[in-house]
Each structure stands twice: as structure tokens, then as C-alpha cells.
Amino acid sequence: MKIDFPRLPITRDREQFAKLAAQGAALVDLHLLRLLGSKGVGGAGGAEVLRSPGKQGVSYPMIGTDIVEKVQYKEPLDGAPGYVLINATQRFNGIEPETWTMQIGGYQPLEKWLKDRKGRKLTADDITHYLRMVIALRETKRIMAAIDELIPAWPLGAEA
């Protein structure tokens, strides 16, 4: 993308195109943090999974100042999801190493978002936004795997 726009092969198989288009629309809705019913890409769209972050295993349970003083990822030894410290007493829980290290556009969104707010107090909306970012990145990984399952048939429609 640094040199030119990405090139995407187009299939002549309508069914496969519809599946890929649906996955692409889901990715757009996730990356824009659109909630279900917000008229996302191509119609109703939106991502229901973003509505209740706590049900997705991510949380921010600590009472404190909510000021981002440091940003540090910690991975527990027991294999459970890790957490991100923002100060001495507060953290975001339920963040897998793959989600934390995921890069989009050459940077780690979860780390960058917090570092951009260093020295600031997080509002309730900020906290919800961050929890939804965690879910969006986790779901992005899942959808990318689903797209990869459709890809082995490429080059798409080459025989037509």
C-alpha cells in the first residue's frame, strides 16, 4: 500500500463474491465500530458483537484515577488472556497477545490509542471505545481466517 493501491482479484462466481462481500462489509463495520442497526455497509450492517464488551471477555474493572500514565502489556503465565496496565492500579483485562500485537497500517492500534492519551483521564466513553476496539481486532482476525478459507479457490473465475 506504500507504493500503490492493493489489487484485488474479482471472481465471476456470484456465490463466492457474495460471501466475500459480506465478510468485507463486516470488516468495515468492525473497523468503524458501527453498532448493529447503524446503517452499516450495504444496509442494516453494524456489528452486534460490539454492543456488550463484557460478554466478550474484555473488561475494565478497576476503580482509580483513569489517567493513562503508562501503557504496558502483561501476559499471564497460565495462558489466559493478558491485560494492559494504564497506571499503577488500573488495567484493561481480556486481551490476547495476538490481539495486542495485531498491526493495522504499520502500528498496533491498541497500544497507539492509549499512548496518544498519555497524561489524560479516560472518560466512560473512552473506556467503552477501547473495549470495542479490542473486540473489533479480535473479530478481524476471525473474519480474516474465514476469508482465507474462501481464497484457496483463487484465482477466482479464471476458467471463465
Coordinates of C-alpha atoms in Angstrom, one line a residue:
M1 CA 0.0 0.0 0.0
K2 CA 3.0 2.3 0.4
I3 CA 3.7 2.2 -3.3
D4 CA 0.3 1.6 -4.9
F5 CA -3.3 0.7 -4.2
P6 CA -3.9 -3.0 -3.4
R7 CA -5.1 -5.1 -6.2
L8 CA -8.0 -7.5 -5.5
P9 CA -8.9 -10.3 -7.8
I10 CA -12.6 -10.4 -8.7
T11 CA -14.5 -13.7 -9.0
R12 CA -17.1 -14.5 -11.6
D13 CA -18.7 -16.9 -9.1
R14 CA -21.6 -14.9 -7.7
E15 CA -22.0 -17.0 -4.6
Q16 CA -18.3 -16.6 -3.7
F17 CA -18.5 -12.9 -4.5
A18 CA -21.5 -12.5 -2.1
K19 CA -19.6 -14.4 0.6
L20 CA -16.5 -12.2 0.2
A21 CA -18.6 -9.0 0.0
A22 CA -20.4 -9.9 3.3
Q23 CA -17.1 -10.6 5.0
G24 CA -15.7 -7.3 3.7
A25 CA -18.8 -5.4 4.9
A26 CA -18.4 -7.0 8.3
L27 CA -14.8 -5.8 8.5
V28 CA -15.7 -2.3 7.6
D29 CA -18.4 -2.2 10.3
L30 CA -16.0 -3.5 12.8
H31 CA -13.2 -1.1 11.9
L32 CA -15.6 1.8 12.1
L33 CA -17.1 0.4 15.4
R34 CA -20.6 0.5 13.9
L35 CA -23.2 -1.0 16.2
L36 CA -26.0 -3.2 14.8
G37 CA -28.8 -1.1 13.3
S38 CA -26.5 1.9 12.5
K39 CA -27.0 1.5 8.7
G40 CA -23.6 0.0 8.1
V41 CA -22.1 -1.0 4.8
G42 CA -24.8 -2.2 2.3
G43 CA -27.8 -1.8 4.5
A44 CA -28.6 -2.7 8.1
G45 CA -25.0 -3.7 8.8
G46 CA -23.3 -3.0 12.1
A47 CA -21.6 -5.4 14.5
E48 CA -23.7 -6.8 17.3
V49 CA -20.6 -8.2 19.0
L50 CA -19.5 -4.6 19.8
R51 CA -22.7 -3.9 21.9
S52 CA -21.7 -5.6 25.1
P53 CA -17.9 -5.8 25.6
G54 CA -18.2 -7.6 29.0
K55 CA -19.9 -10.5 27.3
Q56 CA -16.9 -10.8 25.0
G57 CA -14.5 -11.3 27.9
V58 CA -12.9 -7.8 28.0
S59 CA -13.3 -5.5 31.0
Y60 CA -12.0 -2.5 32.9
P61 CA -12.9 -3.4 36.5
M62 CA -10.5 -1.2 38.5
I63 CA -11.5 1.9 40.3
G64 CA -9.0 4.7 40.2
T65 CA -8.0 7.9 38.6
D66 CA -8.5 6.7 35.0
I67 CA -5.4 8.7 34.0
V68 CA -3.1 7.0 31.4
E69 CA 0.3 7.2 33.0
K70 CA 2.0 4.2 31.3
V71 CA 1.0 1.6 28.7
Q72 CA 2.3 -1.9 29.4
Y73 CA 1.0 -5.2 28.2
K74 CA 1.2 -8.1 30.6
E75 CA 0.7 -11.7 29.6
P76 CA -0.3 -14.1 32.4
L77 CA 1.7 -17.3 32.8
D78 CA -1.4 -19.5 32.9
G79 CA -2.2 -19.0 29.2
A80 CA -5.3 -16.9 29.9
P81 CA -5.7 -13.6 28.0
G82 CA -3.4 -10.8 29.2
Y83 CA -4.1 -7.3 30.3
V84 CA -2.9 -3.7 29.6
L85 CA -1.8 -1.6 32.5
I86 CA -2.5 2.2 32.2
N87 CA -1.3 3.2 35.6
A88 CA -0.3 1.5 38.9
T89 CA -3.8 0.3 39.8
Q90 CA -5.9 0.1 36.6
R91 CA -5.9 -2.1 33.6
F92 CA -7.9 -3.5 30.7
N93 CA -8.4 -7.2 31.0
G94 CA -9.1 -10.0 28.5
I95 CA -6.6 -9.0 25.7
E96 CA -4.9 -11.9 24.0
P97 CA -1.3 -11.4 22.8
E98 CA -2.3 -11.8 19.2
T99 CA -4.9 -9.0 19.6
W100 CA -2.4 -6.7 21.4
T101 CA 0.3 -7.2 18.7
M102 CA -2.0 -7.0 15.7
Q103 CA -0.9 -4.3 13.3
I104 CA -3.0 -2.2 11.0
G105 CA -1.3 0.4 8.9
G106 CA 2.1 -0.3 10.4
Y107 CA 1.2 0.2 14.1
Q108 CA -0.5 -1.6 16.9
P109 CA -3.9 0.2 17.3
L110 CA -4.4 -0.9 21.0
E111 CA -1.1 0.5 22.1
K112 CA -1.1 3.6 19.9
W113 CA -4.6 4.7 21.1
L114 CA -3.6 4.6 24.7
K115 CA -0.2 6.2 24.2
D116 CA -1.9 9.0 22.3
R117 CA -3.9 9.7 25.5
K118 CA -0.9 9.5 27.9
G119 CA -1.4 12.1 30.8
R120 CA -5.2 12.3 30.1
K121 CA -8.1 11.0 32.1
L122 CA -10.2 8.4 30.2
T123 CA -13.9 9.1 30.1
A124 CA -16.6 6.4 30.3
D125 CA -17.0 6.8 26.5
D126 CA -13.2 6.4 26.1
I127 CA -13.2 3.2 28.1
T128 CA -16.1 1.7 26.1
H129 CA -14.5 2.8 22.9
Y130 CA -11.2 1.0 23.8
L131 CA -13.1 -2.2 24.9
R132 CA -14.9 -2.2 21.5
M133 CA -11.5 -1.8 19.7
V134 CA -10.3 -4.9 21.4
I135 CA -13.3 -6.8 20.2
A136 CA -13.1 -5.4 16.7
L137 CA -9.5 -6.5 16.4
R138 CA -10.3 -10.0 17.7
E139 CA -13.2 -10.3 15.3
T140 CA -11.0 -9.0 12.4
K141 CA -8.6 -11.9 13.0
R142 CA -11.6 -14.4 12.9
I143 CA -13.0 -12.9 9.7
M144 CA -9.6 -12.8 8.0
A145 CA -9.4 -16.5 8.7
A146 CA -12.9 -17.1 7.2
I147 CA -11.8 -15.1 4.1
D148 CA -8.7 -17.2 3.8
E149 CA -10.9 -20.3 3.8
L150 CA -12.6 -18.9 0.6
I151 CA -9.3 -17.9 -1.0
P152 CA -7.8 -21.4 -1.9
A153 CA -10.1 -21.4 -4.9
W154 CA -8.3 -18.4 -6.4
P155 CA -7.6 -17.3 -9.0
L156 CA -11.3 -16.7 -8.9
G157 CA -13.2 -17.4 -12.0
A158 CA -10.0 -17.8 -14.1
E159 CA -11.6 -20.6 -16.1
A160 CA -14.5 -18.3 -17.3

